[in-house]
Coordinates of N, CA and C in Angstrom, one line a residue:
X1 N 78.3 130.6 136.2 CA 79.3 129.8 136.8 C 80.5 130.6 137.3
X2 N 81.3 129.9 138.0 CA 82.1 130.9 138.9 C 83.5 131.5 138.1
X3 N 83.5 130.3 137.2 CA 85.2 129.9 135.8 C 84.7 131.1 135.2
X4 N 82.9 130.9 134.1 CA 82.8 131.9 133.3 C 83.0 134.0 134.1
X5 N 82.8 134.1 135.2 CA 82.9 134.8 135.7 C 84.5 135.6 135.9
X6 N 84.7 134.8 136.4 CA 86.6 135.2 136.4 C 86.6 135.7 135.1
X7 N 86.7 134.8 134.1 CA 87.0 135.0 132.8 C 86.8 136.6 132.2
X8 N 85.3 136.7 132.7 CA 85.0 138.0 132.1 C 85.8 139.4 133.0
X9 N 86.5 139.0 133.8 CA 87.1 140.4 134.8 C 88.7 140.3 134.3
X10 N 89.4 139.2 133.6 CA 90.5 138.9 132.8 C 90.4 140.6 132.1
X11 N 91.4 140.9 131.8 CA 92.0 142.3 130.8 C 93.0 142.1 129.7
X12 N 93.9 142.3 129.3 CA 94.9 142.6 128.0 C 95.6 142.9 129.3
X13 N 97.0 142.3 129.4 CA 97.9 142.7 129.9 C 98.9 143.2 128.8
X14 N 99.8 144.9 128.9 CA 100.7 145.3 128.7 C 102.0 144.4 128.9
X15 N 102.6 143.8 127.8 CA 104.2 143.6 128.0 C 104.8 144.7 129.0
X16 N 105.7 143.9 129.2 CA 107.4 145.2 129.3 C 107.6 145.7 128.6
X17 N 108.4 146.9 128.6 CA 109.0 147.8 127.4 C 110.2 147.2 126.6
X18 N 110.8 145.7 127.9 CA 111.7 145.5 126.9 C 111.5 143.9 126.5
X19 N 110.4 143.4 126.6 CA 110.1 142.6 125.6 C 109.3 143.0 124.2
X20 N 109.9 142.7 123.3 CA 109.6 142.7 122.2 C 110.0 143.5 121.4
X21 N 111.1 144.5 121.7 CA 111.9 145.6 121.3 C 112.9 145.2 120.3
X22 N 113.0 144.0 119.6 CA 113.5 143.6 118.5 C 112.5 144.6 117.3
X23 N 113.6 145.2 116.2 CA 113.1 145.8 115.3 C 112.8 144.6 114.1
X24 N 111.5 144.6 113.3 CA 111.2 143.7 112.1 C 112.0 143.9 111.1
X25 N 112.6 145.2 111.0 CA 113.0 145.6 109.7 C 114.4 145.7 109.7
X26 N 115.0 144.9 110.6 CA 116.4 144.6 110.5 C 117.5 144.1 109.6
X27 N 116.6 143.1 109.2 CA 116.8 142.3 107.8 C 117.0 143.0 106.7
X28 N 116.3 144.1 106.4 CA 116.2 144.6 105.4 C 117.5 145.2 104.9
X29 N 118.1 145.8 105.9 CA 120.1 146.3 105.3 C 120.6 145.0 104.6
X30 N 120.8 144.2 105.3 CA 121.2 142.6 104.6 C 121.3 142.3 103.2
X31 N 119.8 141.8 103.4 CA 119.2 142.1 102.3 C 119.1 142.8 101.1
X32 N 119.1 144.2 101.3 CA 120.1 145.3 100.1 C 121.6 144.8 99.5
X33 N 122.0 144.6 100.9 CA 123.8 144.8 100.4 C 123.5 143.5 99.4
X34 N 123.0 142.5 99.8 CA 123.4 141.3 98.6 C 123.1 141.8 97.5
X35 N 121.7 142.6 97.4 CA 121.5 143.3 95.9 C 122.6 144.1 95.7
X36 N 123.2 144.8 96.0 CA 123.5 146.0 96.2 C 125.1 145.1 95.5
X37 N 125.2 144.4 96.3 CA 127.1 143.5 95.7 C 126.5 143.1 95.0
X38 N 125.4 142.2 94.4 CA 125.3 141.2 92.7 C 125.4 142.5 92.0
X39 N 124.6 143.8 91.9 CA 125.0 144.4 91.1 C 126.0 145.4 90.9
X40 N 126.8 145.3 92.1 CA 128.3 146.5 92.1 C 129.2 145.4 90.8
X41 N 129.1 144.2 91.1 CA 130.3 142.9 90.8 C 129.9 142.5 89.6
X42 N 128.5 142.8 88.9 CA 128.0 142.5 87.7 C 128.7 144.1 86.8
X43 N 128.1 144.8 87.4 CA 128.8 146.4 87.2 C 130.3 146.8 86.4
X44 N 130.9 145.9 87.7 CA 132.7 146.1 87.6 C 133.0 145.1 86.3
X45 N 132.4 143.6 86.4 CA 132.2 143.3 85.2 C 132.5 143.3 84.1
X46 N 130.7 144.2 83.5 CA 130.7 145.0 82.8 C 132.3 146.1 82.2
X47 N 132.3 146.9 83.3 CA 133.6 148.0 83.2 C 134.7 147.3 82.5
X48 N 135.4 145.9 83.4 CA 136.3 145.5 82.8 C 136.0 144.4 81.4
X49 N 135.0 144.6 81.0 CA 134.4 143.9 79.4 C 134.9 145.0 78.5
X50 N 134.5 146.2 78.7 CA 134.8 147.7 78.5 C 136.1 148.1 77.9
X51 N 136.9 148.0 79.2 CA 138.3 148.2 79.4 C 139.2 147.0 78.4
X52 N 139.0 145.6 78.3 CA 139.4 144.4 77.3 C 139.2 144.8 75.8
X53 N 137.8 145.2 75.9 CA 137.5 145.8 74.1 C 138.7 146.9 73.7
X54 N 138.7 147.9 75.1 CA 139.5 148.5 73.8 C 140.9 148.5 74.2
X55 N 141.3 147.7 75.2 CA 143.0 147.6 74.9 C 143.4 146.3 74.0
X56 N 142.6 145.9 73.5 CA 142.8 144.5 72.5 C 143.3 144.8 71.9
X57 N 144.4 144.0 71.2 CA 144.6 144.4 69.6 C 143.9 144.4 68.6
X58 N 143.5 144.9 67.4 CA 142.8 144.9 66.1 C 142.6 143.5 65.7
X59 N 141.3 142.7 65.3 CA 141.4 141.0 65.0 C 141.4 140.4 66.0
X60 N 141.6 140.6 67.5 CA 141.5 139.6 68.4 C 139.9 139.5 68.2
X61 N 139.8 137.5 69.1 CA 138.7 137.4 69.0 C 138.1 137.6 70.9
X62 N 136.9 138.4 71.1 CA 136.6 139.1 72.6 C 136.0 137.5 72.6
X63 N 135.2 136.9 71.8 CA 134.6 136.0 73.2 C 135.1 134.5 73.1
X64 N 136.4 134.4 73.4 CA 137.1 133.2 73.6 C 136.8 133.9 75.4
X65 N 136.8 134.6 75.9 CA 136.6 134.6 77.3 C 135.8 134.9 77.9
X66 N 135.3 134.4 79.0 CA 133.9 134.4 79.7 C 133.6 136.3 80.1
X67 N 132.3 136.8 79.4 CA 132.6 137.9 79.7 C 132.3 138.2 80.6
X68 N 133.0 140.0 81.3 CA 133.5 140.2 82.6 C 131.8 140.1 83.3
X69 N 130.6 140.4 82.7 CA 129.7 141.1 83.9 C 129.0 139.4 83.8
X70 N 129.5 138.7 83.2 CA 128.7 137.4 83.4 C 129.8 136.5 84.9
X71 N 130.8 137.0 84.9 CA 131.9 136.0 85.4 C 131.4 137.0 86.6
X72 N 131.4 138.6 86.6 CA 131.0 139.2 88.3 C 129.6 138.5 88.5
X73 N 128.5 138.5 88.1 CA 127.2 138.1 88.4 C 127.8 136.6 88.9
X74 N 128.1 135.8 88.0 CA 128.4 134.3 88.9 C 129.3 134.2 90.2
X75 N 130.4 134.8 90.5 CA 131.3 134.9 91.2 C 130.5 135.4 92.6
X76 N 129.5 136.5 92.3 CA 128.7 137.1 93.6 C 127.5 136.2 93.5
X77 N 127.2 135.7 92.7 CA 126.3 135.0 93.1 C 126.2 134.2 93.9
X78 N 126.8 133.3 93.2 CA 127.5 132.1 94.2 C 128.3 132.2 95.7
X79 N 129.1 133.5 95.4 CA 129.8 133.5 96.5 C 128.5 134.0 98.4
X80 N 127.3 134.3 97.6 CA 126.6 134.4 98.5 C 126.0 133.1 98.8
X81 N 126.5 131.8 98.4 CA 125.8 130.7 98.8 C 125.8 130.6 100.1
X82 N 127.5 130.5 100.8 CA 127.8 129.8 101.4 C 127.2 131.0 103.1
X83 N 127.1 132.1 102.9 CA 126.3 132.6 103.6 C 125.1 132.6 103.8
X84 N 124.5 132.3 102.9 CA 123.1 132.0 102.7 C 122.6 130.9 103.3
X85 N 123.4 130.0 103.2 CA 123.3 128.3 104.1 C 123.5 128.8 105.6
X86 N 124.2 129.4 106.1 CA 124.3 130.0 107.7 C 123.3 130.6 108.1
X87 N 122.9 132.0 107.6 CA 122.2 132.9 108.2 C 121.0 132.3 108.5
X88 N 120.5 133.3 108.9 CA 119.2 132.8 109.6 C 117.9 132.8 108.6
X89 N 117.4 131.7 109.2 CA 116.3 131.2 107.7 C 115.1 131.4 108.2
X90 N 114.7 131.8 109.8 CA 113.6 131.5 110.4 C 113.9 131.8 112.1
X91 N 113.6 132.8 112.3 CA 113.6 133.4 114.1 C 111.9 133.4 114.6
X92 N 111.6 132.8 115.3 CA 110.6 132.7 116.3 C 110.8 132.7 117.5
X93 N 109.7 133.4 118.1 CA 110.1 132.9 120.1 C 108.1 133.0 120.4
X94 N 108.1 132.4 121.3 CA 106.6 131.9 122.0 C 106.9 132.5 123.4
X95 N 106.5 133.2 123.7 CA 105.9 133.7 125.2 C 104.8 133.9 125.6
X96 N 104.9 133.7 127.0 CA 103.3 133.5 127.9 C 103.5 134.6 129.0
X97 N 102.3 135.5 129.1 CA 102.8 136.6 130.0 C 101.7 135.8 131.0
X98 N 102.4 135.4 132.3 CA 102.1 135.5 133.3 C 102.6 136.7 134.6
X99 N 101.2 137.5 134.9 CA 101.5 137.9 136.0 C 102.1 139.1 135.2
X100 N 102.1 139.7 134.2 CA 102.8 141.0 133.5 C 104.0 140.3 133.1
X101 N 104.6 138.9 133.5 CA 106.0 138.7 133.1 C 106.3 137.6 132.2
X102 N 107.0 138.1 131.3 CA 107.1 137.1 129.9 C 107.7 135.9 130.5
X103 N 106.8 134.9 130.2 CA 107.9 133.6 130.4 C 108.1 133.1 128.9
X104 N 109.3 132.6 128.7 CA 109.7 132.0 127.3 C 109.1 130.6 127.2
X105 N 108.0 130.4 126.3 CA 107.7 129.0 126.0 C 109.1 128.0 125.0
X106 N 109.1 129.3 124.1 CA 109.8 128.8 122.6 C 110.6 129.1 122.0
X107 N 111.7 129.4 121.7 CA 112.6 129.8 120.7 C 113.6 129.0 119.4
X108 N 113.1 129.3 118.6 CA 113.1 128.8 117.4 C 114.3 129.7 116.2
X109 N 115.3 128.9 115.9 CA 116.5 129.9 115.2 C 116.9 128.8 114.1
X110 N 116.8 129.0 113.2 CA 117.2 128.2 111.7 C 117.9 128.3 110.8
X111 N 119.2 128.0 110.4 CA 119.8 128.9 109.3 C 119.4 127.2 108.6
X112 N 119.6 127.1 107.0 CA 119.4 126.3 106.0 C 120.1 124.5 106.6
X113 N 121.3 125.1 107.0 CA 122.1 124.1 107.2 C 121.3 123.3 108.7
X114 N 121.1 124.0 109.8 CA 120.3 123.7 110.8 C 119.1 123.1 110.7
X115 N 118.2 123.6 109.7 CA 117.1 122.8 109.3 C 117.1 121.2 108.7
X116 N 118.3 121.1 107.9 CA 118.5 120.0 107.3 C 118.6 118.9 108.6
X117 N 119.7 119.7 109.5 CA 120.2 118.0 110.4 C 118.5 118.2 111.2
X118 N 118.0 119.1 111.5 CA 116.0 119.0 112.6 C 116.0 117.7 111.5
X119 N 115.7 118.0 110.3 CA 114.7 117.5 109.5 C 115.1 115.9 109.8
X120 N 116.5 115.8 109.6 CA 117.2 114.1 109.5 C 116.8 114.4 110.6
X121 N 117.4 114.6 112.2 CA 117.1 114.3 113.4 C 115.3 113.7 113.8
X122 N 114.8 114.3 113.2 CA 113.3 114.5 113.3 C 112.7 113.3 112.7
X123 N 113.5 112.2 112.2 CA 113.0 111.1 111.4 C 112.6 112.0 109.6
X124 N 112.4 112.9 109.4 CA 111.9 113.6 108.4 C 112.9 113.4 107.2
X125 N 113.4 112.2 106.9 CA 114.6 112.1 105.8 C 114.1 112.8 104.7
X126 N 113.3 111.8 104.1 CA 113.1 112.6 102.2 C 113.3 114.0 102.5
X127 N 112.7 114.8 103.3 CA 112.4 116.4 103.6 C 113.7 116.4 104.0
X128 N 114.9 116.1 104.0 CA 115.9 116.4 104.6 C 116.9 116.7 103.0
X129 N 116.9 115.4 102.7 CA 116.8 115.3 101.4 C 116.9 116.4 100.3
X130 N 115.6 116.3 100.6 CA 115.2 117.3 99.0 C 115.5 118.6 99.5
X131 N 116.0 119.0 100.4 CA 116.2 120.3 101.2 C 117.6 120.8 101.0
X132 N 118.1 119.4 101.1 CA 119.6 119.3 100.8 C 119.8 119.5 99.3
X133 N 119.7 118.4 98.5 CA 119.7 118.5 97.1 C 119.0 119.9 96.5
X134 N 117.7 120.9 96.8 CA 117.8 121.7 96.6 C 118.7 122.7 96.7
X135 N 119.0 123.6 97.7 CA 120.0 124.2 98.4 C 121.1 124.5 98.3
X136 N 121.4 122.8 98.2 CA 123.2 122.9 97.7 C 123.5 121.9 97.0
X137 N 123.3 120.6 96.4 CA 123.4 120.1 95.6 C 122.9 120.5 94.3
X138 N 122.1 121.1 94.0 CA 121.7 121.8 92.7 C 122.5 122.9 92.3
X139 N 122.6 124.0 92.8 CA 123.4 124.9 92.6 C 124.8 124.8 92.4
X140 N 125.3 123.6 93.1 CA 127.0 123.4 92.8 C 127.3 122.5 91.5
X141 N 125.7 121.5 91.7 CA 125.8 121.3 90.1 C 125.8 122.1 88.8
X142 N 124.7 123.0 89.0 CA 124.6 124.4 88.2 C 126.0 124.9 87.8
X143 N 127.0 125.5 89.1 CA 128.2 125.7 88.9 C 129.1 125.4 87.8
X144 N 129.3 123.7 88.0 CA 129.9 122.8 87.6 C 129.7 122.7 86.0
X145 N 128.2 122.6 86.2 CA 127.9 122.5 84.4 C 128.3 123.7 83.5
X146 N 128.2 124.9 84.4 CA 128.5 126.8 83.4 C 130.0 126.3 83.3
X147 N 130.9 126.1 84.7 CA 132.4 125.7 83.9 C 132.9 125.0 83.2
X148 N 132.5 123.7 82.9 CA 132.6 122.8 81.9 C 132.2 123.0 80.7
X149 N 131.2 123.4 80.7 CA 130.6 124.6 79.2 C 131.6 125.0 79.1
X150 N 132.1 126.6 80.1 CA 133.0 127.3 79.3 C 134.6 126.0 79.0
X151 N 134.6 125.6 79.9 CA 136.0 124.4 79.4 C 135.4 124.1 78.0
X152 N 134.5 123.7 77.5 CA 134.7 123.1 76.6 C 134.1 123.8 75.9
X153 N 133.7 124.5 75.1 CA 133.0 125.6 73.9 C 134.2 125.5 72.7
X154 N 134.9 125.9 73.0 CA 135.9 125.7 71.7 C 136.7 123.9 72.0
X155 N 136.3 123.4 72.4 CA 136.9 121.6 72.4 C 136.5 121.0 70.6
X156 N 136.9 119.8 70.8 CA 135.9 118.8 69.8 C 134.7 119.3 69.4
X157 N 133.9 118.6 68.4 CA 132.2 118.6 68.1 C 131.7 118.3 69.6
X158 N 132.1 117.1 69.9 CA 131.3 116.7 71.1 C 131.7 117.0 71.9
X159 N 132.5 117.8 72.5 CA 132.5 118.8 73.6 C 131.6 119.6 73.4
X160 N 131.4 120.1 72.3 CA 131.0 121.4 72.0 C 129.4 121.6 72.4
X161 N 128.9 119.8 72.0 CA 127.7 119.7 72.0 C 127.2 119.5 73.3
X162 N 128.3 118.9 74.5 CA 128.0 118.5 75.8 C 128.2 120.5 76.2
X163 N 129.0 121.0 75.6 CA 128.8 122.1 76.4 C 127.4 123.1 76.5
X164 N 127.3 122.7 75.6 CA 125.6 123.3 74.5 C 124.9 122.5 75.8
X165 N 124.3 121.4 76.0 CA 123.4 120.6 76.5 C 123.6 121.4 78.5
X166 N 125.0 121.6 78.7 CA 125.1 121.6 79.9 C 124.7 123.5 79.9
X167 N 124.6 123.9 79.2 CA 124.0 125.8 79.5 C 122.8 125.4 79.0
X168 N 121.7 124.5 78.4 CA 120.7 124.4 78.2 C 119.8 123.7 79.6
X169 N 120.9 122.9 80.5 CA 120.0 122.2 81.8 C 119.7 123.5 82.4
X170 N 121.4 124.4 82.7 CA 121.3 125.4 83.4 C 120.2 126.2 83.5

């Protein structure tokens, strides 16, 4: 037939040189530095846990205060939330090479926060939801609960025990 024939004289067309010149391993600097800050700021921490032990006086007590490499690890932890919800969570693009030349079918760009309103937009509530309440409702709970712990560790019995319960959800 005349279709199956064409078909077979079809080739692999060559892109452009400047389609597709996006590097995959771009991400990867990113990526580091967050490692790279949880543990400079868990680090410094540490140092100033260090530095408290020995300018204390003789008999004080060290752990009425949250110590330093636990408060840098949370502080950077967290503090990478709110970039975490921005950045990009998902880059795609769909092209069709007609004729040697890329036409754009698709492009697709998602940071966390973006996904949630598709999801609502999209009729997709529960998935909106639980995307949400994952994300960022859990974590600020998380927060909430290590502070109130430390608020309350030396309170009442029952502080003491709600603070116990609230580092045991954690």
């Amino acid at each position: 037939p005349p279709g199956a024939r064409a078909l077979t004289k079809m080739a692999p067309v060559q892109a452009p040189p400047s389609y597709g010149d996006e590097d995959p391993t771009r991400h990867v600097g990113p990526a580091l530095g967050v490692v790279a800050t949880v543990l400079a700021c868990t680090a410094l921490g540490a140092a100033v846990d260090r530095w408290r032990a020995r300018s204390a006086p003789k008999g004080q007590r060290q752990d009425e205060l949250l110590p330093g490499w636990v408060a840098g690890m949370l502080a950077s932890s967290y503090g990478m939330l709110i970039p975490g919800l921005a950045s990009h969570l998902l880059e795609s693009r769909t092209d069709f090479i007609i004729l040697g030349m890329p036409q754009n079918l698709s492009q697709y760009d998602e940071t966390m926060v973006s996904l949630i309103g598709s999801l609502w937009r999209d009729g997709m509530h529960a998935g909106a939801v639980l995307v949400a309440v994952y994300a960022i409702v859990v974590p600020g709970a998380k927060l909430a609960l290590l502070a109130l712990a430390h608020r309350w560790q030396h309170g009442s019995a029952a502080r003491v025990t709600w603070a116990r319960r609230g580092v045991r959800i954690v």
